[in-house]
Short mmCIF file of C-alpha atoms in Angstrom, two decimals:
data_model
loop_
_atom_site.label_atom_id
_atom_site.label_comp_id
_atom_site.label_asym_id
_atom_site.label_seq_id
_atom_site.Cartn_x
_atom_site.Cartn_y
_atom_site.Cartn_z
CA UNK A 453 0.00 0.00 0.00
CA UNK A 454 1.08 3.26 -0.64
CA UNK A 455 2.29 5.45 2.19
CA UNK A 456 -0.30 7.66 2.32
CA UNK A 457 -3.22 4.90 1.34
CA UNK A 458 -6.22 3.71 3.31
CA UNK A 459 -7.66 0.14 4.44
CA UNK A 460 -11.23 0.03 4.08
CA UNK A 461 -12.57 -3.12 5.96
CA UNK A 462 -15.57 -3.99 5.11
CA UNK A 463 -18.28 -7.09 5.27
CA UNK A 464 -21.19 -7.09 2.15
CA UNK A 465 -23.67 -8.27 4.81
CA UNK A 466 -23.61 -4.36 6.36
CA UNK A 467 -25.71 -1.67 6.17
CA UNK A 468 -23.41 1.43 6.50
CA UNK A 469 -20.76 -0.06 4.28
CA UNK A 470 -22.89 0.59 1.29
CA UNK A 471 -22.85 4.19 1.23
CA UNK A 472 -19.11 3.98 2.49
CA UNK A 473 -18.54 1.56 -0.75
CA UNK A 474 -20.84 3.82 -2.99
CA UNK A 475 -18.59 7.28 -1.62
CA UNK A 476 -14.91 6.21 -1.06
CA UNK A 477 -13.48 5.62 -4.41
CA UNK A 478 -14.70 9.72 -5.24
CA UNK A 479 -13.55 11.06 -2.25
CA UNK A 480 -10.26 9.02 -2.11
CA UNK A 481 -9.51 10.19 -5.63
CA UNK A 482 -10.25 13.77 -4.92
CA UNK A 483 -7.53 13.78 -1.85
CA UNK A 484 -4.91 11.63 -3.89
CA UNK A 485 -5.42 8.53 -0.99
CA UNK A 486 -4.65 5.02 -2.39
CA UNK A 487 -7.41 2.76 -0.94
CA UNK A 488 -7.45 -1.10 -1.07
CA UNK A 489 -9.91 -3.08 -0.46
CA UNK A 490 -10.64 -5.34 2.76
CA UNK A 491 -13.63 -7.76 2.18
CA UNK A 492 -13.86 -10.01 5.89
CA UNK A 493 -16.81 -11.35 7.87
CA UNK A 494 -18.09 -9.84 11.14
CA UNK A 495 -20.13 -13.00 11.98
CA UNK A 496 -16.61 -14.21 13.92
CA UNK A 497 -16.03 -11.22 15.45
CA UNK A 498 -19.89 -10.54 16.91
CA UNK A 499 -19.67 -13.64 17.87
CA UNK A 500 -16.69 -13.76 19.85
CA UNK A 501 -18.38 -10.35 21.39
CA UNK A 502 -21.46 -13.23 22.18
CA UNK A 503 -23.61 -12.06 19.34
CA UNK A 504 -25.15 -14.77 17.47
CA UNK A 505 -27.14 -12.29 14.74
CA UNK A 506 -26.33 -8.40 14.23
CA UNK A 507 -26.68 -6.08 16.76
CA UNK A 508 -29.73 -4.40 14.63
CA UNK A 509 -31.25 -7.56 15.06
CA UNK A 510 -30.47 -8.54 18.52
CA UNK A 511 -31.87 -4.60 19.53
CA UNK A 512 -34.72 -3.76 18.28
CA UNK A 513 -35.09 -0.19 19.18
CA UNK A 514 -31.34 0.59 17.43
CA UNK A 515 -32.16 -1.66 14.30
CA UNK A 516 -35.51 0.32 13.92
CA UNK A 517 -33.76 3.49 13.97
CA UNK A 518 -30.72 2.02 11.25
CA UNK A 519 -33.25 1.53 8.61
CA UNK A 520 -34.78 4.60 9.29
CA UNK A 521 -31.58 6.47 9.44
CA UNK A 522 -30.00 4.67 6.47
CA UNK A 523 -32.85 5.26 4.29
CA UNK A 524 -32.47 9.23 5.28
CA UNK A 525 -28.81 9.14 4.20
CA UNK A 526 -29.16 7.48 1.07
CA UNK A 527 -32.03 10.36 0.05
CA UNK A 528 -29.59 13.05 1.38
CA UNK A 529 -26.73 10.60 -1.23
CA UNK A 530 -29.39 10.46 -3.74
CA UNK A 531 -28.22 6.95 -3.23
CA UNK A 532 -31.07 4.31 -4.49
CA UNK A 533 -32.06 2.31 -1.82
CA UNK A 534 -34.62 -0.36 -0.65
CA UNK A 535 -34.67 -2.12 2.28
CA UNK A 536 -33.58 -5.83 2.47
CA UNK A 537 -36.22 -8.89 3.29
CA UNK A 538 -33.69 -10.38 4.53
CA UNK A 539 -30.76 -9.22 6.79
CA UNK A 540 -27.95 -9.80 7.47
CA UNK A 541 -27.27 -11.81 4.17
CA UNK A 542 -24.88 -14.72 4.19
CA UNK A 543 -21.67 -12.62 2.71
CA UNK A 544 -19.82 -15.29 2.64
CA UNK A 545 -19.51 -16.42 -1.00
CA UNK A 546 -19.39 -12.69 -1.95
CA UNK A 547 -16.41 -12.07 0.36
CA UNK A 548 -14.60 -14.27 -1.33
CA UNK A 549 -15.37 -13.78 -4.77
CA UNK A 550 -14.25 -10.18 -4.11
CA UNK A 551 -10.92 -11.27 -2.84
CA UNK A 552 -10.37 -13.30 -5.94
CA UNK A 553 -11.67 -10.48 -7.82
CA UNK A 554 -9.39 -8.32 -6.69
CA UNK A 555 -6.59 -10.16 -7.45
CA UNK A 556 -7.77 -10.41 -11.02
CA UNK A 557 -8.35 -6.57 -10.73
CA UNK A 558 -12.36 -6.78 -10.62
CA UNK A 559 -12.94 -6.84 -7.77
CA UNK A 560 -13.77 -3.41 -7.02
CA UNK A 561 -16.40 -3.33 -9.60
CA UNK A 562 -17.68 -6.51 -8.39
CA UNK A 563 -18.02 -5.22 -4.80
CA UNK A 564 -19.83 -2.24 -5.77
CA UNK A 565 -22.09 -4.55 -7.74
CA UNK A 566 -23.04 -6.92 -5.12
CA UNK A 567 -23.69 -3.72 -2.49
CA UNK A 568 -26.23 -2.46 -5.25
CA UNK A 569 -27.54 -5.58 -6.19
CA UNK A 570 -28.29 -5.90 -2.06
CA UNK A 571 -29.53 -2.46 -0.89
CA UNK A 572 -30.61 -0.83 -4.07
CA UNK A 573 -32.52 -3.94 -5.64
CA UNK A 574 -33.18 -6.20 -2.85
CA UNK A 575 -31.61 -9.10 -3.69
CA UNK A 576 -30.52 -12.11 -1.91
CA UNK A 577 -26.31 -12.24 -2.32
CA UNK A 578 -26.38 -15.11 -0.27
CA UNK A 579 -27.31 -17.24 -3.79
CA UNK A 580 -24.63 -17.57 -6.16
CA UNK A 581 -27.73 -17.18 -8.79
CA UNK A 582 -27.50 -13.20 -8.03
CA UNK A 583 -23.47 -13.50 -7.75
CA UNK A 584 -23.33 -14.63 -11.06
CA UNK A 585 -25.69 -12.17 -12.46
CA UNK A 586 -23.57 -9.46 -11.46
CA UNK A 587 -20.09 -11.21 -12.30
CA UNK A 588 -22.20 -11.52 -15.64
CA UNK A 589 -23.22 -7.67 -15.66
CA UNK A 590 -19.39 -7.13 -15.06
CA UNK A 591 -18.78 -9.34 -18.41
CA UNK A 592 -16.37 -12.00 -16.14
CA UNK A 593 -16.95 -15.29 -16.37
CA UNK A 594 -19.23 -16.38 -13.66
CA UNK A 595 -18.20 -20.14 -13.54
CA UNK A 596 -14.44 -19.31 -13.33
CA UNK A 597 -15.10 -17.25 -11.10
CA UNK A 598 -17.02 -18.74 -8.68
CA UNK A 599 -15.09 -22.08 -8.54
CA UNK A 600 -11.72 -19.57 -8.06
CA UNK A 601 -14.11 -18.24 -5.08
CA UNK A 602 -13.95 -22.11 -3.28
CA UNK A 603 -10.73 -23.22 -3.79
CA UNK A 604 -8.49 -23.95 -0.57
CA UNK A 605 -6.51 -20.98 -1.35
CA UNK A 606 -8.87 -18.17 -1.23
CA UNK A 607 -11.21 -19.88 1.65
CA UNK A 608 -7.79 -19.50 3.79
CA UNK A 609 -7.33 -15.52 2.94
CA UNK A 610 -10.85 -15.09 3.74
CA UNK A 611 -10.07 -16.36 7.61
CA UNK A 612 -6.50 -15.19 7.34
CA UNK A 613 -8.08 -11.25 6.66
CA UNK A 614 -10.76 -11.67 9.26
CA UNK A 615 -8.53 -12.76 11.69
CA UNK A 616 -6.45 -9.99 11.06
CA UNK A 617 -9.34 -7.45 10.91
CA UNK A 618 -9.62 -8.57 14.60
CA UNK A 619 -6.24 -8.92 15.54
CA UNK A 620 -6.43 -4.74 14.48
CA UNK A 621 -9.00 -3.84 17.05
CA UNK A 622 -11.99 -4.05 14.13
CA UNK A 623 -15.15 -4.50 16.10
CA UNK A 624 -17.84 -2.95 13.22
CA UNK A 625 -17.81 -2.27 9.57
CA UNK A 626 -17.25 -0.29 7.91
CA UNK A 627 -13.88 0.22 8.84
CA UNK A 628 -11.00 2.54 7.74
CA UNK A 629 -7.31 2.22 8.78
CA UNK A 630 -4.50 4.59 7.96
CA UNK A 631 -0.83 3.50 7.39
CA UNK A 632 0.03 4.71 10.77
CA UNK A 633 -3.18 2.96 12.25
CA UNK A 634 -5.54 5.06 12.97
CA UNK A 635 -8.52 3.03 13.39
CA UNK A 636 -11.77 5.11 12.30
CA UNK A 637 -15.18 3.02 12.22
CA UNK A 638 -18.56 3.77 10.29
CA UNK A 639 -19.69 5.92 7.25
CA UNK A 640 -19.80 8.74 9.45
CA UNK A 641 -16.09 8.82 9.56
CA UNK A 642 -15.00 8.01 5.98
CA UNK A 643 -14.20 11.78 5.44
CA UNK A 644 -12.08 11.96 8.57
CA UNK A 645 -10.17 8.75 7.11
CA UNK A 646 -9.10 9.92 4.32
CA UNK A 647 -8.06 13.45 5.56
CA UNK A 648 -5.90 11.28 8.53
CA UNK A 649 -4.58 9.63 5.44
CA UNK A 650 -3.49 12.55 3.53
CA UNK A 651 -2.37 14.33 6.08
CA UNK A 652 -1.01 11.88 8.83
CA UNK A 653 -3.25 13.69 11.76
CA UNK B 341 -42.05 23.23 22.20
CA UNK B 342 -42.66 25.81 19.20
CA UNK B 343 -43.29 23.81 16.05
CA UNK B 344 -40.28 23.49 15.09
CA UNK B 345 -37.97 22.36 18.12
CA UNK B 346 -35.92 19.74 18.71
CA UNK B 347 -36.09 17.53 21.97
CA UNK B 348 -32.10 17.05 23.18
CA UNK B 349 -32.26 13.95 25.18
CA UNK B 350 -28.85 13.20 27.01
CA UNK B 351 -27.51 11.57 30.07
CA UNK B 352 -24.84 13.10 31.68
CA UNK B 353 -22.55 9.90 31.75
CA UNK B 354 -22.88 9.75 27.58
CA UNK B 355 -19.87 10.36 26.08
CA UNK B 356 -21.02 11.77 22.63
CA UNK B 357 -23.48 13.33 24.74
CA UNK B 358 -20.65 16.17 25.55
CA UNK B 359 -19.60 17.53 22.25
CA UNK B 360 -23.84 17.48 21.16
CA UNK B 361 -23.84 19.72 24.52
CA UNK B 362 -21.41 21.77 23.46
CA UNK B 363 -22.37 22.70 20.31
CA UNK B 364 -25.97 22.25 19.86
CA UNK B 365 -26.67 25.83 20.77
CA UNK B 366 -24.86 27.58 18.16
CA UNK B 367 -26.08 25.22 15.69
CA UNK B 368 -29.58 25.37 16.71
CA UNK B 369 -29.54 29.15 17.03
CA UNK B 370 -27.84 29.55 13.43
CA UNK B 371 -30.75 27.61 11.75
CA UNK B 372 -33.26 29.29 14.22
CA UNK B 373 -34.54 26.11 15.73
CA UNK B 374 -35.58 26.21 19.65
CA UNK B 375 -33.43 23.48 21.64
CA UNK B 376 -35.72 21.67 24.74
CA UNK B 377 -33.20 20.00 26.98
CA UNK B 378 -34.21 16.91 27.99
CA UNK B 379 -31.87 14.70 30.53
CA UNK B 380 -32.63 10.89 31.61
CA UNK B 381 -30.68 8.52 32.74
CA UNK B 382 -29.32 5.48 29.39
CA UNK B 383 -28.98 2.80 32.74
CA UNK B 384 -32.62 1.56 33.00
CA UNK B 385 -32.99 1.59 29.01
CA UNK B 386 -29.42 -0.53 29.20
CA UNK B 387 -30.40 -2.30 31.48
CA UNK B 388 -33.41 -3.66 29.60
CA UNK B 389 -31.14 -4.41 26.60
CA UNK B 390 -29.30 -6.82 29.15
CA UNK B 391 -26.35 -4.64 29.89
CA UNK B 392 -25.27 -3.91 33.19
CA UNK B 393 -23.08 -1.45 32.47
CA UNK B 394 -21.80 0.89 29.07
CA UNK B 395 -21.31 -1.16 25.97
CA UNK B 396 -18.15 0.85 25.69
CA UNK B 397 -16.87 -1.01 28.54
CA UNK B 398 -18.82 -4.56 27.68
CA UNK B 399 -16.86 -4.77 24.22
CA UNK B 400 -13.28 -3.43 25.08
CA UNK B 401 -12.11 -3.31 21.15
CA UNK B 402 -15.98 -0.85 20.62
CA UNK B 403 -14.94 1.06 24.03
CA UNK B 404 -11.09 1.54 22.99
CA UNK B 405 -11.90 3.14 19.55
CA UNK B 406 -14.35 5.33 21.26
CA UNK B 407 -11.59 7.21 23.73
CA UNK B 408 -9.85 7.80 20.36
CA UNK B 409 -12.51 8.85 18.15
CA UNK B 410 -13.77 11.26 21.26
CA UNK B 411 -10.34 12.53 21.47
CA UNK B 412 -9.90 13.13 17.80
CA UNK B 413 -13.12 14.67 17.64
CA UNK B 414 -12.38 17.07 20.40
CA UNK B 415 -9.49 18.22 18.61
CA UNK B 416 -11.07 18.61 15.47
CA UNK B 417 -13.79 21.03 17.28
CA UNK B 418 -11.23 22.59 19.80
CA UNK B 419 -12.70 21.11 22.62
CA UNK B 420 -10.98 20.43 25.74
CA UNK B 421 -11.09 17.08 26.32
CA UNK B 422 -8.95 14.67 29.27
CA UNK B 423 -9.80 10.98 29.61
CA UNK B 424 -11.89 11.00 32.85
CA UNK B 425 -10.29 8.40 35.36
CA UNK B 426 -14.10 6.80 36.12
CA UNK B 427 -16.40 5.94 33.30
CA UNK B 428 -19.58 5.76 33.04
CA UNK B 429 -19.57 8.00 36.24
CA UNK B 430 -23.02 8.14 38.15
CA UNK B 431 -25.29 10.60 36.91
CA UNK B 432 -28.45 10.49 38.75
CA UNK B 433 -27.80 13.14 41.02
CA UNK B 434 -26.45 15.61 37.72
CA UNK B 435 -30.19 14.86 35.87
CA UNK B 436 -31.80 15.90 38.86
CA UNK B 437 -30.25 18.74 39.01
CA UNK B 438 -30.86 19.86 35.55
CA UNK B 439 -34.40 19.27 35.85
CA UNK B 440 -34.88 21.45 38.61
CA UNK B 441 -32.74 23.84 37.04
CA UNK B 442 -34.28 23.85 33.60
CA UNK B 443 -37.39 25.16 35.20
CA UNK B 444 -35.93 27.72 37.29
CA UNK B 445 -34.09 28.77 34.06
CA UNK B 446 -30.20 27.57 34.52
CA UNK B 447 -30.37 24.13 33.81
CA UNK B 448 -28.54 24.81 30.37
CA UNK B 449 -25.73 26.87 31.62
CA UNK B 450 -25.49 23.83 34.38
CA UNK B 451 -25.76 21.13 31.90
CA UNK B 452 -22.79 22.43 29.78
CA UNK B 453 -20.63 23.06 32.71
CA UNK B 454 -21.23 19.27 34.38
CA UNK B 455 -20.35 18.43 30.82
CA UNK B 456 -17.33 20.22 31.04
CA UNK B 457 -16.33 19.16 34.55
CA UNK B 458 -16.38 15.88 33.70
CA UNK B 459 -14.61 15.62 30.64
CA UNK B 460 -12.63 18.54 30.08
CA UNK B 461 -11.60 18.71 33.45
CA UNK B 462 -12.29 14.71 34.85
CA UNK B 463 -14.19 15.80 38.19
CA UNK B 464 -16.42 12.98 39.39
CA UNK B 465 -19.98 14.61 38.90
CA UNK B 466 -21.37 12.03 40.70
CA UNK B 467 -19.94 13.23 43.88
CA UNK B 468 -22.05 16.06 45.53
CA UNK B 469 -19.08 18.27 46.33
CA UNK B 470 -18.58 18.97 42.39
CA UNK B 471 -22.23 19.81 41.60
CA UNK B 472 -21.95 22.46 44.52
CA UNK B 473 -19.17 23.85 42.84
CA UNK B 474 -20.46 23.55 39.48
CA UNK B 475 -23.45 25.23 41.00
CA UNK B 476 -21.28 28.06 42.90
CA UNK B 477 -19.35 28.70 40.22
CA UNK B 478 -22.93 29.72 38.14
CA UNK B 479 -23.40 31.36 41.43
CA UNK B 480 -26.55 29.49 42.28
CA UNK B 481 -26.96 28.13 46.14
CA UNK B 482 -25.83 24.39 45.95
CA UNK B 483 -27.51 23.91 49.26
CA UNK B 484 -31.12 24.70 47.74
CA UNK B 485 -30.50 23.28 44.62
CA UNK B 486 -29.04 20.01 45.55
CA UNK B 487 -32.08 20.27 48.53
CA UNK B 488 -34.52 20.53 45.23
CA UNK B 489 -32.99 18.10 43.13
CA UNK B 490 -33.83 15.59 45.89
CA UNK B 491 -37.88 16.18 45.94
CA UNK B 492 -39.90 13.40 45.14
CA UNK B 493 -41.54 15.73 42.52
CA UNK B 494 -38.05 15.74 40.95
CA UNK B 495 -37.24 12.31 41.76
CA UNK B 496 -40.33 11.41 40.17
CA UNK B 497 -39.91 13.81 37.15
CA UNK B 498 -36.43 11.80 35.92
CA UNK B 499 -38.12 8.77 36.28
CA UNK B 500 -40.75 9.56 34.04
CA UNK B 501 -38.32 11.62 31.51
CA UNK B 502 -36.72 8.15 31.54
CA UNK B 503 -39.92 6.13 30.87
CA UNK B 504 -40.87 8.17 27.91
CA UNK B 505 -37.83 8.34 26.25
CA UNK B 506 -37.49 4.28 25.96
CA UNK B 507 -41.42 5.10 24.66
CA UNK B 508 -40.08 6.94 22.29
CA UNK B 509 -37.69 4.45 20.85
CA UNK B 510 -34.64 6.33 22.68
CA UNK B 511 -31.39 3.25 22.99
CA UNK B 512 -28.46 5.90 22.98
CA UNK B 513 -27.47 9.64 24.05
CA UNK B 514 -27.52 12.09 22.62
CA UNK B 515 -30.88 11.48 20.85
CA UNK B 516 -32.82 14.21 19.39
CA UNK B 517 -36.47 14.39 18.45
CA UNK B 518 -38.13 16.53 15.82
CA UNK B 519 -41.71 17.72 16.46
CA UNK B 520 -42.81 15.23 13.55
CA UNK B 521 -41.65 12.33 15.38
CA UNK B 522 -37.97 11.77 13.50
CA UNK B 523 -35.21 10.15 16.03
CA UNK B 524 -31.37 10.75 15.29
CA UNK B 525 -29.13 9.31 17.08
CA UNK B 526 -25.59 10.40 18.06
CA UNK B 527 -23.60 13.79 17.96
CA UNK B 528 -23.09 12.75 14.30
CA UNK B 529 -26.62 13.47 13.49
CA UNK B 530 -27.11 16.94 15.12
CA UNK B 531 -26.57 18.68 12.13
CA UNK B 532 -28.82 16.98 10.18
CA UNK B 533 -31.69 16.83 13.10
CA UNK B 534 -31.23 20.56 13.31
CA UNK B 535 -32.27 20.80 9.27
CA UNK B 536 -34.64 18.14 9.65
CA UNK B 537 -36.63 20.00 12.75
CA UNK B 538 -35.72 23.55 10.57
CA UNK B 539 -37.07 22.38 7.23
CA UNK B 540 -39.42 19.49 8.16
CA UNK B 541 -37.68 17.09 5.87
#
């Protein structure tokens, strides 16, 4: 990563990381910040906090208020959005599909894909039906793809980055980390990340 | 309220709660919107959530980031800011105050300074001693005010601010209300409550 570049941590199965996905590549571009991309999976780390299900889920008075605040945000964004029947979505398959993606230098495209696909359109990206329609959108081969996505190799990064995503204090997504760590969590702070990032304070 | 106020609902152990207090007047007075300060206490509505204590202190990694972000924040907004040694500090004895002193017309100027007493300066504002001196030094008598505080009227008062809040969907501080019935949540949203209660939308 570049000295001056960003980490931006981040699980498809989470609300606030969709208008972080949907912003960061502009506002990254416009401050001259490098930022790579961190698919993991919060499901280990809630539940080694003892969370079987999000915390939206598990209170209902602060999951009310998310959808309520979420949908406000993406109207101030002009951001489409419509809320999910189901959540949280399995993001497993999609996690890794985006880290083989973004080997293959796709996977950017392929993550802002699946975030629309979820919150703007309401489908399920738990079903590698809908992650093949957008690899196919993305004109990549879905079947090459996909059986990349399962083999031993990228399983193990998947772990390998969520373990490190805890091992660096992540607790929530989405996440952003500077070079000289500076750990900033949620949407709200995606602006402050990148400034910390350009500037080193 | 006039028609278009806002409802500030804060406890006095919140965190966030301090930098909404210290800047929600000039906001709200720039966009012409009447504030209505409303203190209660987060424990019971915690408490019902199945925490016994913060969830900054129940999830270390959640509670760690927080110091940080609060003292980047600070900095960003010039606000004095020092750890304090005890957290969450008891603040039943602080909302009681307020209340008696929002209707004898100083419970802002107290709010702000028990704010800044306990973190700007890390005084223990659940100790007695430093609300008399928070009171002295707004040179009201901390005898009859701390005398007030304790009436079952008042007692009864916080306990009833406290029941209607968790009515009103209220799981963190700050919270604020718009006449229409929209909840933000957080210090992040008191811009955008402020145009919401200002424009309607």
């Amino acid at each position: 990563m570049a000295a001056k570049g960003i980490d931006f941590w981040f699980d498809f199965a989470s609300t606030y990381s969709y208008p972080a996905m949907m912003r960061i590549e502009t506002l990254a571009k416009a401050a001259d910040v490098p930022v790579r991309f961190r698919p993991f999976l919060l499901g280990p780390i809630f539940k080694a906090q003892g969370w079987a299900t999000s915390p939206f889920n598990l209170y209902p008075a602060k999951g009310q208020n998310m959808w309520r605040d979420l949908q406000r945000l993406c109207a101030d964004l002009a951001l489409p959005f419509r809320r999910p029947g189901i959540f949280p979505q399995n993001s497993l398959m999609a996690a890794r599909v985006a880290l083989a993606g973004l080997d293959a230098g796709w996977g950017e495209a392929f993550s802002r894909a699946v975030f629309q696909a979820e919150f703007a359109d309401d489908r399920d990206i738990g079903d590698p039906v809908t992650l093949g329609e957008v690899l196919t959108g993305l004109r990549i081969d879905p079947q090459a793809a996909l059986a990349e996505a399962q083999s031993d190799a990228i399983k193990a990064r998947l772990r390998n980055e969520t373990e490190e995503a805890q091992k660096l204090g992540v607790f929530g997504a989405p996440t952003f980390i500077t070079p000289d760590g500076e750990l900033f969590w949620g949407n709200d702070r995606l602006e402050r990340a990148i400034a910390w990032a350009r500037d080193g304070r």
